Amino acid sequence: MPGFGKFARVVGEVRRDVLAARDRDPAARGVSPGEILATWPGIHALLAYRVAHALQLAGVPLLPRVIAMLTRALTGIEIHPAAQIAAGLFIDHGAGVVIGETVEIGNDVTLYQGVTLGGTGFATGKRHPTIEDNVTIGSGAKLLGPITIGHGAKIGANSVVITDVPPNSTVVGNPGHPVRIDGRRVEGPDADWIHLPDPIAEAIQALSSRIATLERMITELSDGEVQPLAEVRPLRPVKGPNPAGG
Ligand SMILES: CC(C)(COP(=O)(O)OP(=O)(O)OC[C@H]1O[C@@H](n2cnc3c(N)ncnc32)[C@H](O)[C@@H]1OP(=O)(O)O)[C@@H](O)C(=O)NCCC(=O)NCCS
């Protein structure tokens, strides 16, 4: 069974987790550490993880998984007891966060709701991401495979990242690509990963200009007699509330 030393370490880590929430969550301004400990789901999930992880390291069977399962039911945050998480992790809002078995997380990392640190398939061994110190991962981002996210990097909301991310960079999109490194725009001919080409729109445009050419040729072949142009029906507006609305 884990001894007093391990217990003291867990208490120290939880204390730092609470301070991380106070520092990095604007909603926690003026809220006491006791209230954060009692009402922040990210803190509950981490507290449970730290206990489950200590039990897992001590070789206690079943209990670590039971703790993880109950915590997921309570907070919507699933952290595998074998994951390695250093101090100062802050999980904001929490729901839908998944942290896989071979994930390694450094100091002072921030995760928003819906983040997945997962594998790409059925590989075994190290198959989940390594997140270095001071990384921020936006809501809904999926980081998949044994990749490394360099220290100080920011991952944009809803990005899908399957390759290593350089330190101090900002990565956005699907697939995720750096748009800033050390605060500067990424330069080079292929650097614009935000305004990606739309292959379907390009194919429709090519077909449309081909039809126009054919219609011109038919008009010429029919001694200048104007042929009826292909009917293009305008799209009907979508009924119901505006999908772009807040
Ligand atoms: C990526 C992020 C961290 C911003 O980083 P930043 O270093 O300040 O970068 P910028 O805001 O200058 O954005 C850089 C470029 O990426 C684009 N971008 C930013 N976030 C993006 C995202 N999530 N998806 C796609 N593109 C994005 C910007 O439009 C900008 O494009 P430009 O170079 O053409 O102007 C931020 O946009 C983000 O996604 N944060 C997550 C926050 C979150 O999840 N909040 C939930 C609260 S409940």
PDB file of C-alpha atoms and ligand atoms in Angstrom:
ATOM      1  CA  MET A   1       0.000   0.000   0.000  1.00  0.00           C
ATOM      2  CA  PRO A   2       1.200   3.581  -0.640  1.00  0.00           C
ATOM      3  CA  GLY A   3       3.016   5.090   2.382  1.00  0.00           C
ATOM      4  CA  PHE A   4       2.934   8.558   3.970  1.00  0.00           C
ATOM      5  CA  GLY A   5       5.533   9.951   1.519  1.00  0.00           C
ATOM      6  CA  LYS A   6       3.293   9.142  -1.428  1.00  0.00           C
ATOM      7  CA  PHE A   7       0.265  10.599   0.367  1.00  0.00           C
ATOM      8  CA  ALA A   8       2.169  13.857   1.037  1.00  0.00           C
ATOM      9  CA  ARG A   9       3.191  14.030  -2.635  1.00  0.00           C
ATOM     10  CA  VAL A  10      -0.426  13.602  -3.769  1.00  0.00           C
ATOM     11  CA  VAL A  11      -1.542  16.380  -1.379  1.00  0.00           C
ATOM     12  CA  GLY A  12       1.176  18.689  -2.747  1.00  0.00           C
ATOM     13  CA  GLU A  13       0.127  17.965  -6.355  1.00  0.00           C
ATOM     14  CA  VAL A  14      -3.548  18.595  -5.587  1.00  0.00           C
ATOM     15  CA  ARG A  15      -2.634  21.892  -3.893  1.00  0.00           C
ATOM     16  CA  ARG A  16      -0.808  22.978  -7.032  1.00  0.00           C
ATOM     17  CA  ASP A  17      -3.762  21.890  -9.208  1.00  0.00           C
ATOM     18  CA  VAL A  18      -6.078  24.123  -7.161  1.00  0.00           C
ATOM     19  CA  LEU A  19      -3.670  27.063  -7.499  1.00  0.00           C
ATOM     20  CA  ALA A  20      -3.501  26.429 -11.264  1.00  0.00           C
ATOM     21  CA  ALA A  21      -7.302  26.717 -11.494  1.00  0.00           C
ATOM     22  CA  ARG A  22      -7.198  29.953  -9.483  1.00  0.00           C
ATOM     23  CA  ASP A  23      -4.470  31.438 -11.692  1.00  0.00           C
ATOM     24  CA  ARG A  24      -5.767  30.379 -15.097  1.00  0.00           C
ATOM     25  CA  ASP A  25      -9.564  30.433 -14.809  1.00  0.00           C
ATOM     26  CA  PRO A  26     -10.987  33.978 -15.001  1.00  0.00           C
ATOM     27  CA  ALA A  27     -14.159  32.602 -13.363  1.00  0.00           C
ATOM     28  CA  ALA A  28     -12.111  31.636 -10.299  1.00  0.00           C
ATOM     29  CA  ARG A  29     -11.082  35.211  -9.456  1.00  0.00           C
ATOM     30  CA  GLY A  30     -11.982  35.890  -5.828  1.00  0.00           C
ATOM     31  CA  VAL A  31     -13.051  32.266  -5.215  1.00  0.00           C
ATOM     32  CA  SER A  32     -11.415  30.580  -2.219  1.00  0.00           C
ATOM     33  CA  PRO A  33      -9.254  27.440  -2.713  1.00  0.00           C
ATOM     34  CA  GLY A  34     -11.782  25.482  -0.602  1.00  0.00           C
ATOM     35  CA  GLU A  35     -14.652  26.451  -2.919  1.00  0.00           C
ATOM     36  CA  ILE A  36     -12.585  25.551  -5.997  1.00  0.00           C
ATOM     37  CA  LEU A  37     -11.738  22.181  -4.431  1.00  0.00           C
ATOM     38  CA  ALA A  38     -15.423  21.586  -3.693  1.00  0.00           C
ATOM     39  CA  THR A  39     -17.003  22.709  -6.981  1.00  0.00           C
ATOM     40  CA  TRP A  40     -14.528  22.534  -9.940  1.00  0.00           C
ATOM     41  CA  PRO A  41     -15.034  19.268 -11.897  1.00  0.00           C
ATOM     42  CA  GLY A  42     -11.500  19.431 -13.359  1.00  0.00           C
ATOM     43  CA  ILE A  43     -10.119  19.487  -9.815  1.00  0.00           C
ATOM     44  CA  HIS A  44     -12.278  16.520  -8.762  1.00  0.00           C
ATOM     45  CA  ALA A  45     -11.064  14.527 -11.761  1.00  0.00           C
ATOM     46  CA  LEU A  46      -7.419  15.318 -10.990  1.00  0.00           C
ATOM     47  CA  LEU A  47      -7.782  14.548  -7.303  1.00  0.00           C
ATOM     48  CA  ALA A  48      -9.323  11.161  -8.140  1.00  0.00           C
ATOM     49  CA  TYR A  49      -6.661  10.538 -10.806  1.00  0.00           C
ATOM     50  CA  ARG A  50      -3.818  11.297  -8.362  1.00  0.00           C
ATOM     51  CA  VAL A  51      -5.224   8.764  -5.868  1.00  0.00           C
ATOM     52  CA  ALA A  52      -5.904   6.183  -8.608  1.00  0.00           C
ATOM     53  CA  HIS A  53      -2.406   6.687 -10.072  1.00  0.00           C
ATOM     54  CA  ALA A  54      -0.730   6.190  -6.661  1.00  0.00           C
ATOM     55  CA  LEU A  55      -2.744   2.978  -6.154  1.00  0.00           C
ATOM     56  CA  GLN A  56      -1.872   1.825  -9.686  1.00  0.00           C
ATOM     57  CA  LEU A  57       1.860   2.389  -9.027  1.00  0.00           C
ATOM     58  CA  ALA A  58       1.499   0.444  -5.769  1.00  0.00           C
ATOM     59  CA  GLY A  59       0.130  -2.511  -7.752  1.00  0.00           C
ATOM     60  CA  VAL A  60      -3.372  -2.391  -6.232  1.00  0.00           C
ATOM     61  CA  PRO A  61      -5.701  -4.280  -8.593  1.00  0.00           C
ATOM     62  CA  LEU A  62      -9.125  -3.115  -9.835  1.00  0.00           C
ATOM     63  CA  LEU A  63      -9.538  -0.103  -7.499  1.00  0.00           C
ATOM     64  CA  PRO A  64      -7.696   2.420  -9.760  1.00  0.00           C
ATOM     65  CA  ARG A  65     -10.019   1.554 -12.686  1.00  0.00           C
ATOM     66  CA  VAL A  66     -13.096   1.723 -10.473  1.00  0.00           C
ATOM     67  CA  ILE A  67     -12.043   5.197  -9.283  1.00  0.00           C
ATOM     68  CA  ALA A  68     -11.472   6.288 -12.910  1.00  0.00           C
ATOM     69  CA  MET A  69     -14.873   4.934 -13.963  1.00  0.00           C
ATOM     70  CA  LEU A  70     -16.754   6.637 -11.121  1.00  0.00           C
ATOM     71  CA  THR A  71     -14.907   9.913 -11.789  1.00  0.00           C
ATOM     72  CA  ARG A  72     -15.874   9.787 -15.454  1.00  0.00           C
ATOM     73  CA  ALA A  73     -19.541   9.292 -14.463  1.00  0.00           C
ATOM     74  CA  LEU A  74     -19.301  12.278 -12.090  1.00  0.00           C
ATOM     75  CA  THR A  75     -17.260  14.771 -14.146  1.00  0.00           C
ATOM     76  CA  GLY A  76     -17.304  13.586 -17.772  1.00  0.00           C
ATOM     77  CA  ILE A  77     -13.497  13.511 -17.620  1.00  0.00           C
ATOM     78  CA  GLU A  78     -11.770  10.194 -18.285  1.00  0.00           C
ATOM     79  CA  ILE A  79      -8.150   9.889 -17.167  1.00  0.00           C
ATOM     80  CA  HIS A  80      -6.472   6.489 -17.349  1.00  0.00           C
ATOM     81  CA  PRO A  81      -4.840   5.721 -13.975  1.00  0.00           C
ATOM     82  CA  ALA A  82      -1.548   4.842 -15.719  1.00  0.00           C
ATOM     83  CA  ALA A  83      -1.241   8.233 -17.481  1.00  0.00           C
ATOM     84  CA  GLN A  84       1.635  10.380 -16.176  1.00  0.00           C
ATOM     85  CA  ILE A  85       0.574  13.893 -15.213  1.00  0.00           C
ATOM     86  CA  ALA A  86       2.936  16.392 -13.562  1.00  0.00           C
ATOM     87  CA  ALA A  87       1.794  19.259 -11.327  1.00  0.00           C
ATOM     88  CA  GLY A  88      -0.320  22.268 -12.266  1.00  0.00           C
ATOM     89  CA  LEU A  89      -2.656  20.707 -14.851  1.00  0.00           C
ATOM     90  CA  PHE A  90      -5.840  22.738 -15.256  1.00  0.00           C
ATOM     91  CA  ILE A  91      -8.861  21.189 -16.983  1.00  0.00           C
ATOM     92  CA  ASP A  92     -11.435  23.932 -17.616  1.00  0.00           C
ATOM     93  CA  HIS A  93     -15.130  22.898 -17.728  1.00  0.00           C
ATOM     94  CA  GLY A  94     -14.006  19.298 -18.154  1.00  0.00           C
ATOM     95  CA  ALA A  95     -16.799  17.450 -19.925  1.00  0.00           C
ATOM     96  CA  GLY A  96     -15.630  15.166 -22.720  1.00  0.00           C
ATOM     97  CA  VAL A  97     -11.918  15.198 -21.866  1.00  0.00           C
ATOM     98  CA  VAL A  98     -10.157  11.877 -22.507  1.00  0.00           C
ATOM     99  CA  ILE A  99      -6.556  11.232 -21.404  1.00  0.00           C
ATOM    100  CA  GLY A 100      -5.216   7.853 -22.566  1.00  0.00           C
ATOM    101  CA  GLU A 101      -3.057   5.281 -20.843  1.00  0.00           C
ATOM    102  CA  THR A 102       0.375   6.273 -22.190  1.00  0.00           C
ATOM    103  CA  VAL A 103      -0.143  10.043 -22.148  1.00  0.00           C
ATOM    104  CA  GLU A 104       2.607  12.093 -20.466  1.00  0.00           C
ATOM    105  CA  ILE A 105       1.754  15.640 -19.394  1.00  0.00           C
ATOM    106  CA  GLY A 106       4.363  18.136 -18.139  1.00  0.00           C
ATOM    107  CA  ASN A 107       3.960  21.010 -15.689  1.00  0.00           C
ATOM    108  CA  ASP A 108       1.325  23.764 -15.918  1.00  0.00           C
ATOM    109  CA  VAL A 109      -0.636  22.451 -18.893  1.00  0.00           C
ATOM    110  CA  THR A 110      -4.173  23.744 -19.634  1.00  0.00           C
ATOM    111  CA  LEU A 111      -6.889  21.655 -21.308  1.00  0.00           C
ATOM    112  CA  TYR A 112     -10.368  22.835 -22.248  1.00  0.00           C
ATOM    113  CA  GLN A 113     -13.490  20.730 -22.570  1.00  0.00           C
ATOM    114  CA  GLY A 114     -13.681  18.058 -25.255  1.00  0.00           C
ATOM    115  CA  VAL A 115      -9.929  17.519 -25.607  1.00  0.00           C
ATOM    116  CA  THR A 116      -8.856  14.006 -26.581  1.00  0.00           C
ATOM    117  CA  LEU A 117      -5.301  12.844 -25.961  1.00  0.00           C
ATOM    118  CA  GLY A 118      -5.730   9.490 -27.642  1.00  0.00           C
ATOM    119  CA  GLY A 119      -4.335   6.836 -29.961  1.00  0.00           C
ATOM    120  CA  THR A 120      -4.846   6.523 -33.709  1.00  0.00           C
ATOM    121  CA  GLY A 121      -5.906   2.883 -33.755  1.00  0.00           C
ATOM    122  CA  PHE A 122      -5.173  -0.419 -32.127  1.00  0.00           C
ATOM    123  CA  ALA A 123      -1.405   0.050 -31.652  1.00  0.00           C
ATOM    124  CA  THR A 124       0.100  -1.123 -28.379  1.00  0.00           C
ATOM    125  CA  GLY A 125       2.948   0.362 -26.305  1.00  0.00           C
ATOM    126  CA  LYS A 126       3.465   4.148 -26.287  1.00  0.00           C
ATOM    127  CA  ARG A 127       0.547   5.277 -28.457  1.00  0.00           C
ATOM    128  CA  HIS A 128      -0.638   8.548 -26.920  1.00  0.00           C
ATOM    129  CA  PRO A 129       0.743  12.103 -26.972  1.00  0.00           C
ATOM    130  CA  THR A 130       3.460  13.602 -24.801  1.00  0.00           C
ATOM    131  CA  ILE A 131       2.581  17.160 -23.766  1.00  0.00           C
ATOM    132  CA  GLU A 132       5.496  19.292 -22.573  1.00  0.00           C
ATOM    133  CA  ASP A 133       5.341  22.125 -20.006  1.00  0.00           C
ATOM    134  CA  ASN A 134       3.070  25.184 -20.378  1.00  0.00           C
ATOM    135  CA  VAL A 135       1.030  23.878 -23.329  1.00  0.00           C
ATOM    136  CA  THR A 136      -2.570  25.077 -23.868  1.00  0.00           C
ATOM    137  CA  ILE A 137      -5.000  22.858 -25.772  1.00  0.00           C
ATOM    138  CA  GLY A 138      -8.260  24.450 -26.988  1.00  0.00           C
ATOM    139  CA  SER A 139     -11.718  22.968 -26.650  1.00  0.00           C
ATOM    140  CA  GLY A 140     -12.542  20.000 -28.862  1.00  0.00           C
ATOM    141  CA  ALA A 141      -8.948  19.486 -30.048  1.00  0.00           C
ATOM    142  CA  LYS A 142      -7.961  15.900 -30.851  1.00  0.00           C
ATOM    143  CA  LEU A 143      -4.298  14.993 -30.424  1.00  0.00           C
ATOM    144  CA  LEU A 144      -3.703  11.476 -31.643  1.00  0.00           C
ATOM    145  CA  GLY A 145      -0.755   9.095 -31.616  1.00  0.00           C
ATOM    146  CA  PRO A 146       2.676   9.089 -29.915  1.00  0.00           C
ATOM    147  CA  ILE A 147       3.397  12.705 -30.889  1.00  0.00           C
ATOM    148  CA  THR A 148       5.180  15.383 -28.851  1.00  0.00           C
ATOM    149  CA  ILE A 149       3.673  18.809 -28.281  1.00  0.00           C
ATOM    150  CA  GLY A 150       6.622  21.143 -27.605  1.00  0.00           C
ATOM    151  CA  HIS A 151       6.684  23.339 -24.507  1.00  0.00           C
ATOM    152  CA  GLY A 152       4.658  26.535 -24.618  1.00  0.00           C
ATOM    153  CA  ALA A 153       2.682  25.484 -27.709  1.00  0.00           C
ATOM    154  CA  LYS A 154      -0.978  26.463 -28.227  1.00  0.00           C
ATOM    155  CA  ILE A 155      -3.381  24.125 -30.015  1.00  0.00           C
ATOM    156  CA  GLY A 156      -6.461  25.866 -31.482  1.00  0.00           C
ATOM    157  CA  ALA A 157      -9.994  24.782 -30.638  1.00  0.00           C
ATOM    158  CA  ASN A 158     -11.223  21.826 -32.739  1.00  0.00           C
ATOM    159  CA  SER A 159      -7.807  21.141 -34.283  1.00  0.00           C
ATOM    160  CA  VAL A 160      -6.844  17.579 -35.179  1.00  0.00           C
ATOM    161  CA  VAL A 161      -3.126  17.062 -34.549  1.00  0.00           C
ATOM    162  CA  ILE A 162      -1.333  13.891 -35.614  1.00  0.00           C
ATOM    163  CA  THR A 163       2.261  15.128 -35.969  1.00  0.00           C
ATOM    164  CA  ASP A 164       4.794  16.666 -33.568  1.00  0.00           C
ATOM    165  CA  VAL A 165       4.286  20.329 -32.708  1.00  0.00           C
ATOM    166  CA  PRO A 166       7.334  22.606 -32.332  1.00  0.00           C
ATOM    167  CA  PRO A 167       7.833  24.462 -29.029  1.00  0.00           C
ATOM    168  CA  ASN A 168       6.272  27.934 -28.670  1.00  0.00           C
ATOM    169  CA  SER A 169       4.102  27.536 -31.746  1.00  0.00           C
ATOM    170  CA  THR A 170       0.382  27.930 -32.470  1.00  0.00           C
ATOM    171  CA  VAL A 171      -1.212  25.067 -34.383  1.00  0.00           C
ATOM    172  CA  VAL A 172      -4.756  25.208 -35.813  1.00  0.00           C
ATOM    173  CA  GLY A 173      -6.983  23.336 -38.280  1.00  0.00           C
ATOM    174  CA  ASN A 174      -7.554  19.811 -39.501  1.00  0.00           C
ATOM    175  CA  PRO A 175      -4.969  18.579 -40.116  1.00  0.00           C
ATOM    176  CA  GLY A 176      -3.306  20.838 -37.560  1.00  0.00           C
ATOM    177  CA  HIS A 177      -0.452  22.980 -38.902  1.00  0.00           C
ATOM    178  CA  PRO A 178       1.626  25.749 -37.325  1.00  0.00           C
ATOM    179  CA  VAL A 179       0.413  29.279 -38.056  1.00  0.00           C
ATOM    180  CA  ARG A 180       2.815  30.939 -35.600  1.00  0.00           C
ATOM    181  CA  ILE A 181       6.261  29.902 -34.348  1.00  0.00           C
ATOM    182  CA  ASP A 182       7.820  32.017 -31.614  1.00  0.00           C
ATOM    183  CA  GLY A 183       5.033  34.561 -32.177  1.00  0.00           C
ATOM    184  CA  ARG A 184       5.808  35.011 -35.875  1.00  0.00           C
ATOM    185  CA  ARG A 185       3.759  33.926 -38.889  1.00  0.00           C
ATOM    186  CA  VAL A 186       5.103  30.799 -40.563  1.00  0.00           C
ATOM    187  CA  GLU A 187       6.655  31.805 -43.881  1.00  0.00           C
ATOM    188  CA  GLY A 188       7.071  29.880 -47.143  1.00  0.00           C
ATOM    189  CA  PRO A 189       4.981  28.922 -50.165  1.00  0.00           C
ATOM    190  CA  ASP A 190       2.907  26.280 -48.341  1.00  0.00           C
ATOM    191  CA  ALA A 191       2.471  28.186 -45.109  1.00  0.00           C
ATOM    192  CA  ASP A 192      -1.191  29.213 -45.482  1.00  0.00           C
ATOM    193  CA  TRP A 193      -2.915  26.272 -43.819  1.00  0.00           C
ATOM    194  CA  ILE A 194      -5.994  28.240 -42.836  1.00  0.00           C
ATOM    195  CA  HIS A 195      -7.265  29.240 -46.284  1.00  0.00           C
ATOM    196  CA  LEU A 196      -7.127  25.737 -47.745  1.00  0.00           C
ATOM    197  CA  PRO A 197      -8.351  25.046 -51.311  1.00  0.00           C
ATOM    198  CA  ASP A 198     -11.864  23.608 -51.653  1.00  0.00           C
ATOM    199  CA  PRO A 199     -11.563  20.730 -54.194  1.00  0.00           C
ATOM    200  CA  ILE A 200     -15.357  20.313 -54.597  1.00  0.00           C
ATOM    201  CA  ALA A 201     -15.905  24.001 -55.358  1.00  0.00           C
ATOM    202  CA  GLU A 202     -12.977  23.877 -57.813  1.00  0.00           C
ATOM    203  CA  ALA A 203     -14.449  20.798 -59.570  1.00  0.00           C
ATOM    204  CA  ILE A 204     -17.887  22.477 -59.895  1.00  0.00           C
ATOM    205  CA  GLN A 205     -16.226  25.633 -61.242  1.00  0.00           C
ATOM    206  CA  ALA A 206     -14.307  23.579 -63.869  1.00  0.00           C
ATOM    207  CA  LEU A 207     -17.513  21.763 -64.947  1.00  0.00           C
ATOM    208  CA  SER A 208     -19.436  25.024 -65.108  1.00  0.00           C
ATOM    209  CA  SER A 209     -16.870  26.685 -67.401  1.00  0.00           C
ATOM    210  CA  ARG A 210     -16.794  23.527 -69.559  1.00  0.00           C
ATOM    211  CA  ILE A 211     -20.609  23.690 -69.947  1.00  0.00           C
ATOM    212  CA  ALA A 212     -20.369  27.374 -70.913  1.00  0.00           C
ATOM    213  CA  THR A 213     -17.757  26.481 -73.600  1.00  0.00           C
ATOM    214  CA  LEU A 214     -19.976  23.665 -74.941  1.00  0.00           C
ATOM    215  CA  GLU A 215     -23.004  25.983 -75.054  1.00  0.00           C
ATOM    216  CA  ARG A 216     -21.003  28.548 -77.043  1.00  0.00           C
ATOM    217  CA  MET A 217     -19.894  25.832 -79.492  1.00  0.00           C
ATOM    218  CA  ILE A 218     -23.496  24.600 -79.941  1.00  0.00           C
ATOM    219  CA  THR A 219     -24.636  28.168 -80.642  1.00  0.00           C
ATOM    220  CA  GLU A 220     -21.908  28.533 -83.307  1.00  0.00           C
ATOM    221  CA  LEU A 221     -22.812  25.167 -84.903  1.00  0.00           C
ATOM    222  CA  SER A 222     -26.476  26.096 -85.073  1.00  0.00           C
ATOM    223  CA  ASP A 223     -25.729  29.146 -87.301  1.00  0.00           C
ATOM    224  CA  GLY A 224     -25.894  31.641 -84.485  1.00  0.00           C
ATOM    225  CA  GLU A 225     -29.343  30.491 -83.348  1.00  0.00           C
ATOM    226  CA  VAL A 226     -29.277  31.037 -79.593  1.00  0.00           C
ATOM    227  CA  GLN A 227     -29.773  27.762 -77.723  1.00  0.00           C
ATOM    228  CA  PRO A 228     -31.515  27.729 -74.333  1.00  0.00           C
ATOM    229  CA  LEU A 229     -28.933  27.801 -71.590  1.00  0.00           C
ATOM    230  CA  ALA A 230     -28.856  25.078 -68.960  1.00  0.00           C
ATOM    231  CA  GLU A 231     -31.190  25.916 -66.133  1.00  0.00           C
ATOM    232  CA  VAL A 232     -29.368  26.576 -62.919  1.00  0.00           C
ATOM    233  CA  ARG A 233     -31.720  26.536 -59.993  1.00  0.00           C
ATOM    234  CA  PRO A 234     -30.755  28.788 -57.133  1.00  0.00           C
ATOM    235  CA  LEU A 235     -30.395  27.038 -53.770  1.00  0.00           C
ATOM    236  CA  ARG A 236     -33.495  27.429 -51.628  1.00  0.00           C
ATOM    237  CA  PRO A 237     -32.789  29.220 -48.369  1.00  0.00           C
ATOM    238  CA  VAL A 238     -32.649  26.887 -45.379  1.00  0.00           C
ATOM    239  CA  LYS A 239     -35.848  27.043 -43.335  1.00  0.00           C
ATOM    240  CA  GLY A 240     -35.820  27.407 -39.563  1.00  0.00           C
ATOM    241  CA  PRO A 241     -33.555  29.383 -37.269  1.00  0.00           C
ATOM    242  CA  ASN A 242     -30.339  30.803 -38.678  1.00  0.00           C
ATOM    243  CA  PRO A 243     -27.674  28.104 -38.120  1.00  0.00           C
ATOM    244  CA  ALA A 244     -25.061  30.819 -37.721  1.00  0.00           C
ATOM    245  CA  GLY A 245     -26.997  32.372 -34.895  1.00  0.00           C
ATOM    246  CA  GLY A 246     -25.612  32.346 -31.355  1.00  0.00           C
TER     247      GLY A 246
HETATM  248  C1  LIG B   1      -5.240  29.117 -31.338  1.00  0.00           C
HETATM  249  C2  LIG B   1      -5.530  30.100 -30.216  1.00  0.00           C
HETATM  250  C3  LIG B   1      -4.902  29.582 -28.944  1.00  0.00           C
HETATM  251  C4  LIG B   1      -5.021  31.501 -30.532  1.00  0.00           C
HETATM  252  O1  LIG B   1      -3.630  31.568 -30.577  1.00  0.00           O
HETATM  253  P1  LIG B   1      -2.821  32.880 -30.939  1.00  0.00           P
HETATM  254  O2  LIG B   1      -1.388  32.552 -30.865  1.00  0.00           O
HETATM  255  O3  LIG B   1      -3.326  34.025 -30.133  1.00  0.00           O
HETATM  256  O4  LIG B   1      -3.132  33.052 -32.448  1.00  0.00           O
HETATM  257  P2  LIG B   1      -4.078  34.084 -33.240  1.00  0.00           P
HETATM  258  O5  LIG B   1      -5.350  34.369 -32.477  1.00  0.00           O
HETATM  259  O6  LIG B   1      -3.225  35.255 -33.631  1.00  0.00           O
HETATM  260  O7  LIG B   1      -4.465  33.216 -34.517  1.00  0.00           O
HETATM  261  C5  LIG B   1      -3.510  32.814 -35.458  1.00  0.00           C
HETATM  262  C6  LIG B   1      -4.241  32.421 -36.740  1.00  0.00           C
HETATM  263  O8  LIG B   1      -4.944  31.192 -36.498  1.00  0.00           O
HETATM  264  C7  LIG B   1      -6.348  31.361 -36.744  1.00  0.00           C
HETATM  265  N1  LIG B   1      -7.043  30.592 -35.703  1.00  0.00           N
HETATM  266  C8  LIG B   1      -7.022  30.853 -34.367  1.00  0.00           C
HETATM  267  N2  LIG B   1      -7.702  29.903 -33.704  1.00  0.00           N
HETATM  268  C9  LIG B   1      -8.158  29.022 -34.634  1.00  0.00           C
HETATM  269  C10 LIG B   1      -8.911  27.820 -34.555  1.00  0.00           C
HETATM  270  N3  LIG B   1      -9.313  27.336 -33.388  1.00  0.00           N
HETATM  271  N4  LIG B   1      -9.172  27.152 -35.712  1.00  0.00           N
HETATM  272  C11 LIG B   1      -8.747  27.636 -36.917  1.00  0.00           C
HETATM  273  N5  LIG B   1      -8.015  28.784 -37.049  1.00  0.00           N
HETATM  274  C12 LIG B   1      -7.734  29.465 -35.926  1.00  0.00           C
HETATM  275  C13 LIG B   1      -6.596  32.862 -36.657  1.00  0.00           C
HETATM  276  O9  LIG B   1      -7.680  33.247 -37.456  1.00  0.00           O
HETATM  277  C14 LIG B   1      -5.292  33.428 -37.172  1.00  0.00           C
HETATM  278  O10 LIG B   1      -5.330  33.398 -38.582  1.00  0.00           O
HETATM  279  P3  LIG B   1      -4.537  34.528 -39.482  1.00  0.00           P
HETATM  280  O11 LIG B   1      -3.077  34.241 -39.278  1.00  0.00           O
HETATM  281  O12 LIG B   1      -5.020  34.263 -40.887  1.00  0.00           O
HETATM  282  O13 LIG B   1      -4.954  35.852 -38.939  1.00  0.00           O
HETATM  283  C15 LIG B   1      -7.035  30.317 -30.011  1.00  0.00           C
HETATM  284  O14 LIG B   1      -7.606  30.851 -31.174  1.00  0.00           O
HETATM  285  C16 LIG B   1      -7.810  29.085 -29.578  1.00  0.00           C
HETATM  286  O15 LIG B   1      -8.313  28.312 -30.382  1.00  0.00           O
HETATM  287  N6  LIG B   1      -7.889  28.941 -28.243  1.00  0.00           N
HETATM  288  C17 LIG B   1      -8.668  27.915 -27.598  1.00  0.00           C
HETATM  289  C18 LIG B   1      -9.581  28.586 -26.612  1.00  0.00           C
HETATM  290  C19 LIG B   1     -10.697  27.686 -26.130  1.00  0.00           C
HETATM  291  O16 LIG B   1     -10.770  26.515 -26.416  1.00  0.00           O
HETATM  292  N7  LIG B   1     -11.567  28.292 -25.367  1.00  0.00           N
HETATM  293  C20 LIG B   1     -12.674  27.582 -24.785  1.00  0.00           C
HETATM  294  C21 LIG B   1     -13.182  28.420 -23.656  1.00  0.00           C
HETATM  295  S1  LIG B   1     -14.649  27.710 -23.020  1.00  0.00           S
END
